[in-house]
Amino acid sequence: EEVADQSVEIEDEDRYKNLSSAGEHFARKKSDRESTSIFSRMRSSFTSQSNSTTEERDEEEEDRFKHLSSAGEHFARKKAEKKKARRASKVSKRDNPTKREEEEEEEEDNSPPPIGNGGTINGKYVWTQTLQELTINVPLPENTRGRDLNVIISKKHLKIGFAKTKTEFIVNDDLTKPIIVDDSLWTIEDGNRLVLTLQKSNQMEWWDAPCQTDVPKINIQKVQPENSNLSDLDGETRQTVEKMMFDQRQKALGLPTADEQKKLDILEKFKASHPEMDFSNAKIN
């Protein structure tokens, strides 16, 4: 019986231990579930608050972006309007310069008065003028005669060419202003220069060029009334005009101008004074 009682006690004790262990395990699981539930509720609450804060922040940023976009569009529109106004102002000033701007342009033009109140049209001629008439000097090959030329003078047009090449002209252009054909004439001087004297229809105005497409044109504000016939010019002016005509004639013949010839002469003297130097392969511009 004692042995039986001890066995019962041992079994009860083991059962108690098992029940205690199971109770502790259940209590621990319950505690874990409660903790998890509390954490979940806290996290849900925090997430809800966070989402609410994020939505508010997004709305604020969106409002700020809209405001900045509106301000940027307004600024861009104002800038475009100012740029357009400046461009229109420049076009207006260019097309309709004020008197002050014209005076400023005249003051900035520090170029000397045109020689003989005319100028040089490269590859064509040298010209001078008075209020009454226009004189054009065209360089020609040596020993050119009148029958070798084809010159047609009309009220508003001028043609100058050679009789052999009827389709090619030195000059074939409309005149800047009309002339009196009956009082205009041409002649050959020194066998190498064609001189045209064109009588102006309006003898109270200056021309900026003989023909409409001539470049460069002179500044008629710089014109100084004086004789324009080559024989009537003073010595220095006549020498300058003759030099321009000589250069024109040389260029037409493919020969060096007066200044270029002077440089070539200096080079030849240098070669002559240094016979020990070999210039056979030298390229000199």
Coordinates of C-alpha atoms in Angstrom, one line a residue:
E1 CA 0.0 0.0 0.0
E2 CA 2.8 2.4 0.8
V3 CA 4.4 1.6 -2.5
A4 CA 1.0 2.2 -4.2
D5 CA 0.6 5.5 -2.4
Q6 CA 4.0 6.7 -3.4
S7 CA 3.3 5.8 -7.0
V8 CA 0.1 7.8 -6.8
E9 CA 1.9 10.8 -5.3
I10 CA 4.6 10.6 -8.1
E11 CA 1.9 10.5 -10.7
D12 CA 0.0 13.4 -9.2
E13 CA 3.3 15.3 -8.9
D14 CA 4.1 14.6 -12.6
R15 CA 0.6 15.6 -13.6
Y16 CA 0.9 18.8 -11.6
K17 CA 4.2 19.6 -13.3
N18 CA 2.7 18.9 -16.7
L19 CA -0.3 21.1 -15.9
S20 CA 2.0 23.8 -14.5
S21 CA 4.2 23.6 -17.6
A22 CA 1.1 23.7 -19.9
G23 CA -0.3 26.6 -17.9
E24 CA 2.9 28.6 -18.2
H25 CA 3.1 27.9 -21.9
F26 CA -0.6 29.0 -22.3
A27 CA 0.1 32.1 -20.2
R28 CA 3.2 33.0 -22.3
K29 CA 1.3 32.5 -25.5
K30 CA -1.5 34.7 -24.3
S31 CA 0.9 37.4 -23.2
D32 CA 2.6 37.3 -26.6
R33 CA -0.8 37.6 -28.4
E34 CA -1.7 40.5 -26.2
S35 CA 1.6 42.2 -26.8
T36 CA 1.3 41.6 -30.5
S37 CA -2.2 43.0 -30.5
I38 CA -1.1 46.1 -28.6
F39 CA 1.8 46.6 -31.0
S40 CA -0.4 46.2 -34.0
R41 CA -2.9 48.8 -32.7
M42 CA 0.0 51.2 -32.0
R43 CA 1.5 50.6 -35.4
S44 CA -1.9 51.1 -37.1
S45 CA -2.4 54.3 -35.2
F46 CA 1.1 55.5 -36.1
T47 CA 0.6 54.5 -39.8
S48 CA -2.7 56.3 -39.8
Q49 CA -1.2 59.4 -38.4
S50 CA 1.8 59.1 -40.7
N51 CA -0.5 58.7 -43.8
S52 CA -2.5 61.7 -42.7
T53 CA 0.7 63.8 -42.2
T54 CA 2.1 62.6 -45.6
E55 CA -1.2 63.5 -47.4
E56 CA -1.1 67.0 -45.8
R57 CA 2.5 67.4 -46.8
D58 CA 1.7 66.3 -50.4
E59 CA -1.1 68.8 -50.6
E60 CA 1.1 71.6 -49.3
E61 CA 3.8 70.7 -51.9
E62 CA 1.3 70.5 -54.6
D63 CA -0.1 74.0 -53.7
R64 CA 3.5 75.3 -53.6
F65 CA 4.3 73.8 -57.0
K66 CA 1.1 75.3 -58.5
H67 CA 2.0 78.7 -57.0
L68 CA 5.6 78.5 -58.4
S69 CA 4.4 77.3 -61.8
S70 CA 1.9 80.2 -61.9
A71 CA 4.6 82.6 -60.9
G72 CA 7.0 81.1 -63.5
E73 CA 4.5 81.3 -66.3
H74 CA 3.8 84.9 -65.4
F75 CA 7.5 85.7 -65.4
A76 CA 8.1 84.0 -68.7
R77 CA 5.1 85.8 -70.3
K78 CA 6.4 89.2 -69.0
K79 CA 9.9 88.4 -70.3
A80 CA 8.6 87.4 -73.7
E81 CA 6.5 90.6 -73.9
K82 CA 9.6 92.8 -73.0
K83 CA 11.7 90.9 -75.6
K84 CA 9.0 91.5 -78.2
A85 CA 8.8 95.1 -77.3
R86 CA 12.5 95.6 -77.6
R87 CA 12.6 93.9 -81.0
A88 CA 9.8 96.1 -82.2
S89 CA 11.6 99.2 -80.9
K90 CA 14.8 98.2 -82.7
V91 CA 12.9 97.7 -86.0
S92 CA 11.1 101.0 -85.5
K93 CA 14.4 102.8 -84.8
R94 CA 16.1 101.2 -87.8
D95 CA 13.2 102.0 -90.2
N96 CA 12.5 105.5 -88.7
P97 CA 15.7 106.8 -87.1
T98 CA 15.2 110.0 -85.1
K99 CA 16.9 113.2 -85.9
R100 CA 19.2 112.8 -83.0
E101 CA 20.2 109.2 -84.1
E102 CA 20.9 110.5 -87.6
E103 CA 23.1 113.3 -86.2
E104 CA 25.0 110.7 -84.0
E105 CA 25.6 108.5 -87.1
E106 CA 26.9 111.5 -89.0
E107 CA 29.2 112.4 -86.0
E108 CA 30.5 108.8 -85.9
D109 CA 31.4 109.0 -89.7
N110 CA 34.9 110.4 -89.5
S111 CA 35.8 109.5 -93.1
P112 CA 37.3 112.2 -95.2
P113 CA 35.3 113.9 -98.0
P114 CA 35.1 111.9 -101.2
I115 CA 37.8 112.8 -103.7
G116 CA 36.2 114.9 -106.5
N117 CA 32.9 114.2 -104.8
G118 CA 32.9 110.8 -106.2
G119 CA 34.7 107.5 -105.8
T120 CA 36.0 104.2 -107.2
I121 CA 33.8 101.3 -108.4
N122 CA 36.2 98.4 -108.3
G123 CA 36.6 96.7 -111.7
K124 CA 34.6 99.3 -113.5
Y125 CA 35.5 103.0 -113.2
V126 CA 36.4 106.1 -111.2
W127 CA 33.8 108.9 -111.1
T128 CA 33.5 112.5 -110.0
Q129 CA 30.7 115.0 -110.0
T130 CA 29.5 118.6 -109.7
L131 CA 25.9 119.7 -109.2
Q132 CA 25.4 119.9 -112.9
E133 CA 27.2 116.9 -114.3
L134 CA 28.7 113.5 -113.6
T135 CA 32.1 112.4 -115.1
I136 CA 33.0 108.8 -115.4
N137 CA 36.6 107.6 -116.3
V138 CA 36.7 104.0 -117.5
P139 CA 40.2 102.4 -117.9
L140 CA 40.8 100.7 -121.3
P141 CA 43.5 98.7 -122.9
E142 CA 46.2 100.8 -124.6
N143 CA 45.5 102.1 -128.1
T144 CA 41.7 101.6 -127.8
R145 CA 39.8 103.6 -130.5
G146 CA 36.2 104.8 -130.5
R147 CA 35.1 102.1 -133.0
D148 CA 36.3 99.4 -130.6
L149 CA 33.7 100.4 -128.1
N150 CA 29.9 100.0 -127.7
V151 CA 28.6 102.8 -125.6
I152 CA 24.8 103.4 -125.1
I153 CA 23.7 106.3 -123.0
S154 CA 20.0 106.6 -122.3
K155 CA 17.9 108.7 -119.8
K156 CA 18.0 106.1 -117.1
H157 CA 20.4 103.4 -118.2
L158 CA 24.1 103.1 -119.2
K159 CA 25.9 100.4 -121.3
I160 CA 29.6 100.3 -121.9
G161 CA 31.2 97.4 -123.7
F162 CA 33.5 96.4 -126.6
A163 CA 32.2 96.1 -130.1
K164 CA 33.7 92.6 -130.6
T165 CA 31.7 91.2 -127.6
K166 CA 28.3 92.6 -128.0
T167 CA 26.8 90.5 -125.3
E168 CA 29.4 91.3 -122.6
F169 CA 29.5 94.8 -121.0
I170 CA 31.8 96.5 -118.5
V171 CA 28.7 98.4 -117.3
N172 CA 25.1 97.5 -117.9
D173 CA 23.0 99.1 -115.2
D174 CA 20.3 101.6 -114.4
L175 CA 21.5 105.1 -113.5
T176 CA 20.9 106.4 -110.0
K177 CA 18.9 109.3 -111.3
P178 CA 17.8 110.5 -114.8
I179 CA 20.1 112.5 -117.1
I180 CA 19.8 114.7 -120.2
V181 CA 20.8 112.5 -123.0
D182 CA 21.3 115.2 -125.6
D183 CA 23.8 117.1 -123.4
S184 CA 25.7 113.9 -122.4
L185 CA 28.7 112.6 -124.4
W186 CA 31.7 110.3 -124.3
T187 CA 35.3 110.4 -125.7
I188 CA 38.6 108.5 -125.5
E189 CA 41.6 110.2 -124.0
D190 CA 45.2 109.1 -124.2
G191 CA 44.1 105.9 -126.0
N192 CA 43.5 104.2 -122.7
R193 CA 40.7 106.0 -120.9
L194 CA 37.0 106.4 -121.7
V195 CA 35.5 109.6 -120.4
L196 CA 31.8 110.0 -120.1
T197 CA 30.2 113.3 -119.2
L198 CA 26.5 112.9 -118.1
Q199 CA 24.4 115.9 -117.7
K200 CA 22.1 115.7 -114.7
S201 CA 18.3 116.3 -115.2
N202 CA 18.1 117.8 -111.7
Q203 CA 21.1 120.0 -111.3
M204 CA 20.4 120.8 -107.6
E205 CA 21.2 117.4 -106.1
W206 CA 24.2 115.1 -105.5
W207 CA 24.5 111.5 -106.5
D208 CA 25.8 108.8 -104.1
A209 CA 26.9 106.6 -107.1
P210 CA 26.5 106.7 -110.9
C211 CA 24.5 103.4 -111.1
Q212 CA 22.0 101.8 -108.7
T213 CA 24.0 98.7 -107.9
D214 CA 27.3 100.4 -107.5
V215 CA 29.2 99.7 -104.3
P216 CA 30.5 101.5 -102.3
K217 CA 28.2 104.6 -102.3
I218 CA 29.5 107.9 -101.0
N219 CA 28.1 109.9 -98.1
I220 CA 26.6 112.9 -99.8
Q221 CA 26.7 114.8 -96.5
K222 CA 30.5 114.9 -97.0
V223 CA 30.4 116.4 -100.5
Q224 CA 32.3 119.6 -101.0
P225 CA 31.3 121.7 -104.1
E226 CA 34.2 122.0 -106.5
N227 CA 35.2 121.3 -110.0
S228 CA 35.1 117.6 -111.0
N229 CA 36.7 117.6 -114.5
L230 CA 40.1 115.9 -114.2
S231 CA 41.8 118.9 -115.9
D232 CA 40.2 121.3 -113.4
L233 CA 41.2 119.4 -110.2
D234 CA 44.1 120.7 -108.1
G235 CA 47.4 118.9 -108.5
E236 CA 47.2 116.6 -105.4
T237 CA 43.6 115.6 -106.1
R238 CA 44.3 115.0 -109.8
Q239 CA 47.3 112.9 -109.0
T240 CA 45.1 110.8 -106.6
V241 CA 42.4 110.3 -109.2
E242 CA 45.0 109.4 -111.9
K243 CA 46.5 106.8 -109.6
M244 CA 43.1 105.2 -108.9
M245 CA 42.5 105.1 -112.7
F246 CA 45.9 103.5 -113.2
D247 CA 45.3 100.9 -110.6
Q248 CA 41.9 100.1 -112.2
R249 CA 43.5 99.7 -115.6
Q250 CA 46.3 97.5 -114.2
K251 CA 43.8 95.2 -112.4
A252 CA 41.7 94.9 -115.6
L253 CA 44.9 93.7 -117.4
G254 CA 45.9 91.4 -114.5
L255 CA 49.0 93.5 -113.7
P256 CA 50.2 94.9 -110.4
T257 CA 48.9 98.2 -109.1
A258 CA 51.2 101.2 -108.3
D259 CA 51.7 100.1 -104.7
E260 CA 52.3 96.5 -105.6
Q261 CA 54.8 97.5 -108.3
K262 CA 56.6 99.6 -105.8
K263 CA 57.0 96.6 -103.4
L264 CA 58.2 94.4 -106.3
D265 CA 60.8 97.0 -107.2
I266 CA 62.1 97.0 -103.6
L267 CA 62.3 93.2 -103.7
E268 CA 64.2 93.3 -107.0
K269 CA 66.7 95.7 -105.5
F270 CA 67.1 93.5 -102.4
K271 CA 67.8 90.5 -104.6
A272 CA 70.3 92.4 -106.7
S273 CA 72.2 93.5 -103.5
H274 CA 72.3 89.9 -102.2
P275 CA 73.5 87.7 -105.1
E276 CA 74.6 85.0 -102.6
M277 CA 71.0 84.3 -101.7
D278 CA 68.9 81.9 -103.8
F279 CA 65.3 83.0 -104.4
S280 CA 64.4 80.5 -107.1
N281 CA 62.2 78.4 -104.8
A282 CA 61.0 81.3 -102.6
K283 CA 57.2 82.0 -102.4
I284 CA 56.7 85.7 -101.9
N285 CA 53.2 87.2 -101.5

